[in-house]
Amino acid sequence: MLILGIYLCFFSNTFKFSLNLLKYNNLDIDKQHIALIILDVMMPKMDGYEFTEYLRNCQNNIVILIFTAKQLLEETCKGFLVDTYDYMVKSVNKEEILLRMRALLCHSQIINKHKLHIGKSL
């Protein structure tokens, strides 16, 4: 299994809760370094596409990986059209998602900029 390093992870099931979680943990999305957001398309009140559009409208270029059960080509295209970095259809194995996360972070130059270390676990 690949390891990406040590991360602080937050889990949320709604857009409003996500923003409140960021706010109450002093994680102002414009001021703090958030390396990657993994989200599902199917969330209540605001879906993953709308959440991505919201972030992009705030001039935010956070790496976003959509991880969802929606597998139609139209859904995948919609994900990329709202400017997500990658789109994965459930179910995937852990190694695949870690490899994709590594590739996304490498391509966004976050790994080099913030000195994240990627390697094999023991």
CSV table of C-alpha atoms in Angstrom, one decimal:
chain,number,residue,atom,x,y,z
A,1,MET,CA,0.0,0.0,0.0
A,2,LEU,CA,1.2,3.5,-0.8
A,3,ILE,CA,1.2,6.2,1.9
A,4,LEU,CA,0.9,9.9,1.1
A,5,GLY,CA,1.9,11.2,4.5
A,6,ILE,CA,0.0,12.4,7.5
A,7,TYR,CA,-3.2,14.3,6.9
A,8,LEU,CA,-5.9,15.9,8.9
A,9,CYS,CA,-9.1,14.7,7.4
A,10,PHE,CA,-12.6,16.0,7.9
A,11,PHE,CA,-15.7,14.2,6.9
A,12,SER,CA,-19.0,15.8,6.0
A,13,ASN,CA,-22.3,14.8,4.3
A,14,THR,CA,-23.7,18.2,3.4
A,15,PHE,CA,-22.4,21.4,1.8
A,16,LYS,CA,-23.5,23.6,4.8
A,17,PHE,CA,-21.9,21.2,7.3
A,18,SER,CA,-18.7,21.3,5.2
A,19,LEU,CA,-18.5,25.1,5.2
A,20,ASN,CA,-19.3,25.2,9.0
A,21,LEU,CA,-16.7,22.6,9.7
A,22,LEU,CA,-14.1,24.6,7.8
A,23,LYS,CA,-15.2,27.8,9.6
A,24,TYR,CA,-15.3,26.4,13.1
A,25,ASN,CA,-11.9,24.7,12.7
A,26,ASN,CA,-10.4,28.0,11.5
A,27,LEU,CA,-9.8,26.5,8.1
A,28,ASP,CA,-10.7,29.4,6.0
A,29,ILE,CA,-10.7,27.8,2.5
A,30,ASP,CA,-9.0,30.9,1.1
A,31,LYS,CA,-6.3,31.2,3.7
A,32,GLN,CA,-5.4,27.6,4.7
A,33,HIS,CA,-3.7,25.0,2.6
A,34,ILE,CA,-6.2,22.3,1.7
A,35,ALA,CA,-4.4,19.9,-0.6
A,36,LEU,CA,-7.3,17.8,-1.9
A,37,ILE,CA,-11.1,17.4,-1.6
A,38,ILE,CA,-12.7,14.1,-2.3
A,39,LEU,CA,-16.5,14.4,-2.7
A,40,ASP,CA,-19.5,12.5,-3.9
A,41,VAL,CA,-21.9,13.8,-6.4
A,42,MET,CA,-25.0,12.7,-4.4
A,43,MET,CA,-25.2,15.0,-1.4
A,44,PRO,CA,-28.3,16.6,0.0
A,45,LYS,CA,-29.2,20.2,-0.8
A,46,MET,CA,-26.1,20.9,-3.0
A,47,ASP,CA,-24.6,18.1,-5.1
A,48,GLY,CA,-20.9,17.6,-5.8
A,49,TYR,CA,-21.1,19.4,-9.1
A,50,GLU,CA,-22.6,22.5,-7.4
A,51,PHE,CA,-20.1,22.3,-4.6
A,52,THR,CA,-17.2,22.3,-7.2
A,53,GLU,CA,-18.8,25.2,-9.1
A,54,TYR,CA,-19.1,27.1,-5.8
A,55,LEU,CA,-15.4,26.7,-5.0
A,56,ARG,CA,-14.4,27.6,-8.6
A,57,ASN,CA,-16.6,30.7,-8.4
A,58,CYS,CA,-14.7,31.7,-5.3
A,59,GLN,CA,-11.5,31.7,-7.5
A,60,ASN,CA,-10.4,28.6,-5.6
A,61,ASN,CA,-8.2,26.0,-7.4
A,62,ILE,CA,-8.2,23.2,-4.8
A,63,VAL,CA,-7.7,19.8,-6.3
A,64,ILE,CA,-11.1,18.0,-6.4
A,65,LEU,CA,-11.6,14.3,-6.9
A,66,ILE,CA,-15.2,13.3,-7.4
A,67,PHE,CA,-15.8,9.7,-6.1
A,68,THR,CA,-19.3,8.5,-7.0
A,69,ALA,CA,-21.6,5.7,-8.1
A,70,LYS,CA,-22.8,7.7,-11.1
A,71,GLN,CA,-21.2,6.0,-14.0
A,72,LEU,CA,-22.9,7.4,-17.1
A,73,LEU,CA,-20.6,9.2,-19.6
A,74,GLU,CA,-22.8,12.3,-19.3
A,75,GLU,CA,-22.2,12.3,-15.5
A,76,THR,CA,-18.4,11.9,-16.0
A,77,CYS,CA,-18.4,14.7,-18.6
A,78,LYS,CA,-20.4,17.0,-16.3
A,79,GLY,CA,-17.9,16.4,-13.5
A,80,PHE,CA,-15.0,17.5,-15.7
A,81,LEU,CA,-17.0,20.4,-17.1
A,82,VAL,CA,-17.4,21.9,-13.6
A,83,ASP,CA,-13.6,21.8,-13.4
A,84,THR,CA,-12.9,18.7,-11.2
A,85,TYR,CA,-9.5,17.3,-11.5
A,86,ASP,CA,-10.6,13.6,-11.6
A,87,TYR,CA,-13.7,11.5,-11.5
A,88,MET,CA,-13.8,8.0,-10.1
A,89,VAL,CA,-16.7,5.5,-10.2
A,90,LYS,CA,-17.3,3.4,-7.1
A,91,SER,CA,-16.1,0.9,-6.3
A,92,VAL,CA,-12.3,1.2,-6.5
A,93,ASN,CA,-9.6,-0.4,-4.4
A,94,LYS,CA,-7.5,1.6,-1.9
A,95,GLU,CA,-4.3,1.4,-4.0
A,96,GLU,CA,-6.0,2.9,-7.0
A,97,ILE,CA,-7.5,5.8,-5.1
A,98,LEU,CA,-4.1,6.5,-3.4
A,99,LEU,CA,-2.3,6.4,-6.8
A,100,ARG,CA,-4.8,8.8,-8.2
A,101,MET,CA,-4.4,11.1,-5.2
A,102,ARG,CA,-0.6,11.0,-5.7
A,103,ALA,CA,-0.9,11.8,-9.4
A,104,LEU,CA,-3.3,14.7,-8.7
A,105,LEU,CA,-1.1,16.2,-6.0
A,106,CYS,CA,2.0,15.8,-8.2
A,107,HIS,CA,0.3,17.5,-11.2
A,108,SER,CA,-0.9,20.3,-9.1
A,109,GLN,CA,2.7,20.8,-7.7
A,110,ILE,CA,1.5,20.6,-4.1
A,111,ILE,CA,3.9,17.8,-3.3
A,112,ASN,CA,7.0,19.8,-4.2
A,113,LYS,CA,5.7,23.1,-2.8
A,114,HIS,CA,4.7,21.7,0.6
A,115,LYS,CA,7.3,19.0,0.9
A,116,LEU,CA,4.9,16.1,1.2
A,117,HIS,CA,6.6,12.7,1.0
A,118,ILE,CA,5.3,9.8,-0.9
A,119,GLY,CA,6.6,6.3,-0.5
A,120,LYS,CA,5.8,2.7,0.3
A,121,SER,CA,4.6,1.7,3.8
A,122,LEU,CA,6.4,-1.0,5.7
